[in-house]
Short mmCIF file of C-alpha atoms and ligand atoms in Angstrom, two decimals:
data_model
loop_
_atom_site.label_atom_id
_atom_site.label_comp_id
_atom_site.label_asym_id
_atom_site.label_seq_id
_atom_site.Cartn_x
_atom_site.Cartn_y
_atom_site.Cartn_z
CA MET A 10 -0.03 -0.04 0.25
CA ARG A 11 2.00 3.17 -1.45
CA ILE A 12 0.51 6.40 -0.22
CA VAL A 13 0.97 10.20 -0.74
CA VAL A 14 -0.36 12.80 1.83
CA LEU A 15 0.21 16.16 1.25
CA THR A 16 -0.33 18.28 4.28
CA GLY A 17 -1.16 21.74 4.70
CA ALA A 18 -1.93 24.53 7.13
CA GLY A 19 -4.92 23.14 9.02
CA VAL A 20 -2.86 19.90 10.05
CA SER A 21 -1.23 22.12 12.41
CA ALA A 22 -3.74 24.40 13.39
CA GLU A 23 -4.76 23.02 16.61
CA SER A 24 -0.95 23.03 17.34
CA GLY A 25 -1.48 26.73 17.55
CA VAL A 26 0.43 27.27 14.57
CA PRO A 27 -2.39 29.72 12.53
CA THR A 28 -3.00 29.10 9.22
CA PHE A 29 -3.02 32.00 6.59
CA ARG A 30 -7.09 31.09 5.32
CA ASP A 31 -9.08 31.61 8.70
CA ALA A 32 -10.31 34.38 10.01
CA ASP A 33 -7.26 35.31 12.28
CA GLY A 34 -5.05 33.86 9.72
CA LEU A 35 -0.64 34.86 9.93
CA TRP A 36 -1.26 37.55 7.03
CA GLU A 37 -3.73 39.73 9.17
CA GLY A 38 -1.42 43.08 9.09
CA HIS A 39 0.95 42.34 6.74
CA ARG A 40 0.60 42.17 3.20
CA VAL A 41 1.20 39.15 1.35
CA GLU A 42 3.34 40.68 -1.33
CA ASP A 43 5.59 42.35 1.14
CA VAL A 44 6.23 39.15 3.18
CA ALA A 45 6.45 36.51 1.10
CA THR A 46 7.35 37.28 -2.56
CA PRO A 47 11.45 38.24 -3.38
CA GLU A 48 10.62 41.65 -4.39
CA GLY A 49 8.84 42.56 -0.64
CA TYR A 50 12.06 41.41 0.76
CA ASP A 51 14.37 43.43 -1.65
CA ALA A 52 12.21 46.37 -0.86
CA ASP A 53 12.51 45.62 2.83
CA PRO A 54 15.01 42.59 4.01
CA GLY A 55 14.66 43.94 7.99
CA LEU A 56 10.60 43.46 7.48
CA VAL A 57 10.59 40.49 6.10
CA HIS A 58 13.45 39.11 8.35
CA ALA A 59 11.33 40.15 11.25
CA PHE A 60 8.80 38.19 10.55
CA TYR A 61 10.28 34.34 10.16
CA ASP A 62 11.99 35.52 12.45
CA ALA A 63 9.25 35.57 14.83
CA ARG A 64 7.83 32.79 13.20
CA ARG A 65 10.57 30.93 13.49
CA ALA A 66 11.12 31.64 16.99
CA ALA A 67 6.88 30.63 17.99
CA LEU A 68 8.32 26.94 17.27
CA ALA A 69 9.67 26.62 20.90
CA ASP A 70 6.21 27.10 22.09
CA VAL A 71 4.12 25.07 20.26
CA ALA A 72 4.27 20.75 19.61
CA PRO A 73 3.18 17.65 18.00
CA ASN A 74 -0.89 17.26 18.09
CA PRO A 75 -2.45 13.92 17.34
CA ALA A 76 -2.72 14.59 13.75
CA HIS A 77 1.16 14.79 13.46
CA LEU A 78 1.79 11.45 15.75
CA ALA A 79 -0.68 10.13 13.99
CA LEU A 80 1.53 10.20 10.57
CA GLY A 81 4.79 9.72 12.73
CA ARG A 82 2.60 6.16 13.54
CA LEU A 83 1.90 5.43 10.18
CA GLU A 84 5.25 6.05 9.03
CA ALA A 85 6.80 3.45 11.02
CA VAL A 86 5.28 0.90 9.71
CA LEU A 87 4.58 1.47 5.79
CA GLY A 88 8.98 2.80 5.49
CA HIS A 89 9.43 4.71 2.22
CA ASP A 90 5.82 3.23 1.00
CA LEU A 91 4.79 6.71 3.28
CA THR A 92 5.23 9.80 1.18
CA ILE A 93 4.07 12.67 3.31
CA VAL A 94 4.39 16.64 1.41
CA THR A 95 4.16 19.78 3.47
CA GLN A 96 3.56 22.90 3.05
CA ASN A 97 3.74 23.75 6.15
CA VAL A 98 7.58 25.39 7.12
CA ASP A 99 7.39 24.05 10.80
CA ASP A 100 8.98 20.93 12.39
CA LEU A 101 5.53 19.43 13.33
CA HIS A 102 5.52 16.54 11.14
CA GLU A 103 9.18 15.89 12.62
CA ARG A 104 8.75 16.34 15.78
CA GLY A 105 5.25 14.04 15.18
CA GLY A 106 7.72 11.25 13.95
CA ALA A 107 8.25 10.95 10.73
CA HIS A 108 11.01 11.41 9.15
CA HIS A 109 10.80 11.79 5.38
CA VAL A 110 8.67 14.67 4.87
CA LEU A 111 9.68 16.68 1.83
CA HIS A 112 8.52 20.60 2.37
CA MET A 113 8.21 21.62 -0.16
CA HIS A 114 6.81 25.33 0.65
CA GLY A 115 10.61 25.64 2.53
CA GLU A 116 11.22 25.46 6.02
CA LEU A 117 11.93 28.13 9.04
CA LEU A 118 14.67 25.62 10.81
CA SER A 119 16.98 26.54 6.98
CA ALA A 120 18.65 29.76 6.03
CA TRP A 121 19.95 29.65 2.16
CA CYS A 122 22.81 32.44 1.43
CA ARG A 123 21.83 34.48 -1.70
CA ALA A 124 25.89 34.21 -2.36
CA CYS A 125 27.53 31.13 -2.05
CA GLY A 126 23.61 28.76 -2.75
CA HIS A 127 24.08 27.05 0.31
CA ARG A 128 20.82 26.37 2.53
CA PHE A 129 21.51 25.96 6.79
CA ARG A 130 19.64 24.19 9.50
CA TRP A 131 19.23 27.25 10.94
CA GLU A 132 17.18 27.89 14.52
CA GLY A 133 18.54 31.92 15.25
CA THR A 134 17.79 34.79 13.92
CA LEU A 135 18.57 36.07 10.49
CA ALA A 136 17.51 40.23 10.90
CA ASP A 137 20.92 41.05 12.78
CA ARG A 138 22.14 40.03 9.31
CA PRO A 139 24.17 36.99 10.34
CA ALA A 140 27.38 35.41 8.04
CA CYS A 141 27.07 32.36 6.26
CA PRO A 142 28.69 29.78 8.17
CA GLY A 143 29.82 28.64 4.23
CA CYS A 144 30.99 31.71 2.50
CA GLY A 145 30.66 34.37 5.29
CA VAL A 146 28.69 37.19 3.10
CA SER A 147 26.20 37.93 4.86
CA GLU A 148 23.39 37.49 2.67
CA LEU A 149 21.41 34.50 4.23
CA ARG A 150 18.17 34.93 3.22
CA PRO A 151 14.77 32.78 5.50
CA ASP A 152 14.80 29.32 3.36
CA ILE A 153 10.88 29.81 2.22
CA VAL A 154 9.44 30.00 -1.18
CA TRP A 155 7.84 32.74 -1.83
CA PHE A 156 5.21 33.82 -4.02
CA GLY A 157 6.55 33.41 -7.57
CA GLU A 158 9.54 31.05 -6.99
CA MET A 159 9.20 27.16 -7.96
CA PRO A 160 8.63 24.95 -4.89
CA TYR A 161 11.09 22.50 -4.12
CA GLU A 162 10.84 18.66 -4.73
CA MET A 163 8.67 18.93 -7.39
CA ASP A 164 10.23 15.30 -9.38
CA ARG A 165 10.00 13.72 -6.47
CA ILE A 166 6.23 14.60 -5.37
CA SER A 167 4.92 13.64 -9.17
CA ALA A 168 7.51 10.02 -9.03
CA ALA A 169 5.61 10.00 -5.70
CA ILE A 170 2.12 10.06 -6.88
CA ALA A 171 2.66 8.47 -9.72
CA GLU A 172 3.35 5.02 -8.23
CA ALA A 173 1.32 5.64 -4.99
CA ASP A 174 -2.60 3.53 -4.43
CA LEU A 175 -3.58 6.31 -2.33
CA PHE A 176 -3.41 10.19 -2.08
CA VAL A 177 -4.99 12.68 0.67
CA SER A 178 -4.94 16.04 1.30
CA ILE A 179 -5.33 17.28 5.17
CA GLY A 180 -6.02 20.25 6.32
CA THR A 181 -5.09 22.42 2.81
CA SER A 182 -7.79 24.98 1.59
CA GLY A 183 -6.37 24.21 -2.25
CA ALA A 184 -5.65 27.22 -2.73
CA VAL A 185 -2.59 27.55 -3.91
CA TYR A 186 -1.13 25.42 -6.71
CA PRO A 187 1.02 23.58 -7.61
CA ALA A 188 -0.13 21.80 -4.28
CA ALA A 189 -3.57 21.89 -4.87
CA GLY A 190 -3.05 20.55 -8.39
CA PHE A 191 -2.20 16.99 -7.47
CA VAL A 192 -5.33 15.49 -6.27
CA ILE A 193 -6.07 16.73 -10.10
CA GLU A 194 -2.85 14.84 -11.12
CA ALA A 195 -3.47 11.66 -8.61
CA ARG A 196 -6.95 11.47 -10.24
CA ALA A 197 -5.99 11.26 -14.24
CA ARG A 198 -3.68 8.34 -13.44
CA GLY A 199 -6.96 6.04 -11.67
CA ILE A 200 -5.62 6.66 -8.17
CA ARG A 201 -7.88 7.31 -4.96
CA SER A 202 -7.81 10.08 -3.32
CA LEU A 203 -9.43 10.92 -0.17
CA GLU A 204 -9.48 15.07 2.15
CA ILE A 205 -9.33 15.56 5.73
CA ASN A 206 -10.21 18.85 6.17
CA LEU A 207 -12.14 20.96 8.32
CA GLU A 208 -14.64 22.25 5.49
CA PRO A 209 -14.72 21.28 2.02
CA SER A 210 -11.43 22.58 0.33
CA GLU A 211 -11.99 24.61 -2.79
CA GLY A 212 -11.32 21.28 -4.58
CA THR A 213 -13.18 19.12 -2.58
CA HIS A 214 -15.09 17.70 -5.86
CA TRP A 215 -12.14 16.44 -7.16
CA PHE A 216 -12.19 13.85 -4.24
CA ASP A 217 -13.38 10.70 -4.11
CA GLU A 218 -14.39 10.74 -0.78
CA ALA A 219 -13.71 13.96 2.06
CA ARG A 220 -14.45 13.51 5.31
CA HIS A 221 -15.12 17.16 7.08
CA GLY A 222 -13.68 17.93 11.02
CA LYS A 223 -10.65 18.67 12.84
CA ALA A 224 -7.54 16.61 11.81
CA GLY A 225 -6.76 16.34 15.50
CA ASP A 226 -9.92 13.34 15.64
CA LEU A 227 -10.31 12.28 11.73
CA VAL A 228 -6.29 11.61 11.49
CA PRO A 229 -5.67 8.92 14.14
CA ARG A 230 -8.92 7.68 13.27
CA TRP A 231 -7.70 7.19 9.29
CA VAL A 232 -4.50 6.09 10.04
CA ASP A 233 -6.18 3.15 12.60
CA GLU A 234 -8.37 2.64 9.88
CA VAL A 235 -4.80 1.56 7.14
CA LEU A 236 -3.21 0.38 9.84
CA GLY A 237 -6.13 -1.97 10.73
CA ARG A 238 -6.35 -2.99 6.58
CA LEU A 239 -2.54 -4.04 6.58
P1 OAD B 18 -4.82 27.60 3.88
O1 OAD B 18 -5.02 28.39 5.42
O2 OAD B 18 -5.20 27.87 2.92
O3 OAD B 18 -5.96 26.44 4.74
C1 OAD B 18 -5.96 25.42 5.76
C2 OAD B 18 -7.40 24.85 5.79
O4 OAD B 18 -6.92 24.19 6.91
C3 OAD B 18 -8.64 25.18 5.42
O5 OAD B 18 -9.29 25.40 4.72
C4 OAD B 18 -9.44 25.22 6.76
O6 OAD B 18 -10.76 24.87 6.81
C5 OAD B 18 -8.23 24.32 7.48
N1 OAD B 18 -8.20 24.05 8.89
C6 OAD B 18 -8.12 25.08 9.51
N2 OAD B 18 -7.84 23.95 11.17
C7 OAD B 18 -8.53 22.58 11.00
C8 OAD B 18 -8.25 21.68 11.42
N3 OAD B 18 -8.60 21.56 13.03
N4 OAD B 18 -8.43 20.80 11.03
C9 OAD B 18 -8.25 20.15 9.92
N5 OAD B 18 -8.28 21.22 9.34
C10 OAD B 18 -8.31 22.79 9.47
O7 OAD B 18 -3.39 26.88 4.17
P2 OAD B 18 -2.55 26.29 3.43
O8 OAD B 18 -3.73 25.28 2.33
O9 OAD B 18 -1.66 25.18 4.39
O10 OAD B 18 2.24 29.41 1.10
O11 OAD B 18 -2.02 27.03 2.16
C11 OAD B 18 -1.43 26.42 1.51
C12 OAD B 18 0.20 27.53 0.98
O12 OAD B 18 -0.76 29.68 1.39
C13 OAD B 18 0.75 27.45 2.53
O13 OAD B 18 1.21 26.96 2.13
C14 OAD B 18 1.61 28.84 1.66
C15 OAD B 18 0.82 29.42 1.86
O14 OAD B 18 0.55 31.22 0.54
C16 OAD B 18 3.78 29.90 1.28
O15 OAD B 18 4.32 30.02 2.26
C17 OAD B 18 4.57 29.45 -0.25
ZN1 ZN B 19 27.37 31.89 1.90
#
């Protein structure tokens, strides 16, 4: 049984990480163009660094919830037959026990040097413009995929979908491509699909089955079903 799971902000909501498009969403008070585009960064790097430094620091105050832990349990049994693809830039899947996670939108705990191109695990701040551990130049930026930039791992994600028996989307509004199109790719290949989300996503009609409710309730239940059928 090969499974591809795509997660979005909704999987981390019960851990206290704000989602993007809900009422109290993260963008409130900030225009997307200011904090999530290369142009915004060039215009005001200090603002952008402060924004991501605050989000990175906030990771210390959150913990994985039952949905992350259930996916960790599933990976422990399925191993490489499970591919977790996340749009989230937090590290809650890893802390929930999953080790092979494709972060298609980058990671808060990573910094990318604009001078030498290398990436480094990064737990501190960037607003103080620290020197790159590789080349010494102070050109580190958050390793986050901004609007207008190419998401990471697209080849591995497409290959995993092509070989999957089941595609599951958890906690994502289906508003941002290419992730929102993975279900269409799965469908075109005749692969079954399941949506787990608080409410119907924008692409809910593409899924063979949809379950609506909290990820913290529904994901452990679904994982138990899968493990029970093995
Ligand atoms: P959104 O904020 O667009 O959507 C979150 C979805 O999770 C919504 O459909 C909610 O209904 C649902 N949700 C909220 N709480 C939930 C819960 N407890 N259980 C289950 N579902 C819940 O977030 P994403 O779809 O992840 O990109 O957004 C996609 C991308 O847009 C992000 O990765 C980010 C943003 O621009 C980048 O930063 C590049
Ligand atoms: Zn460098």
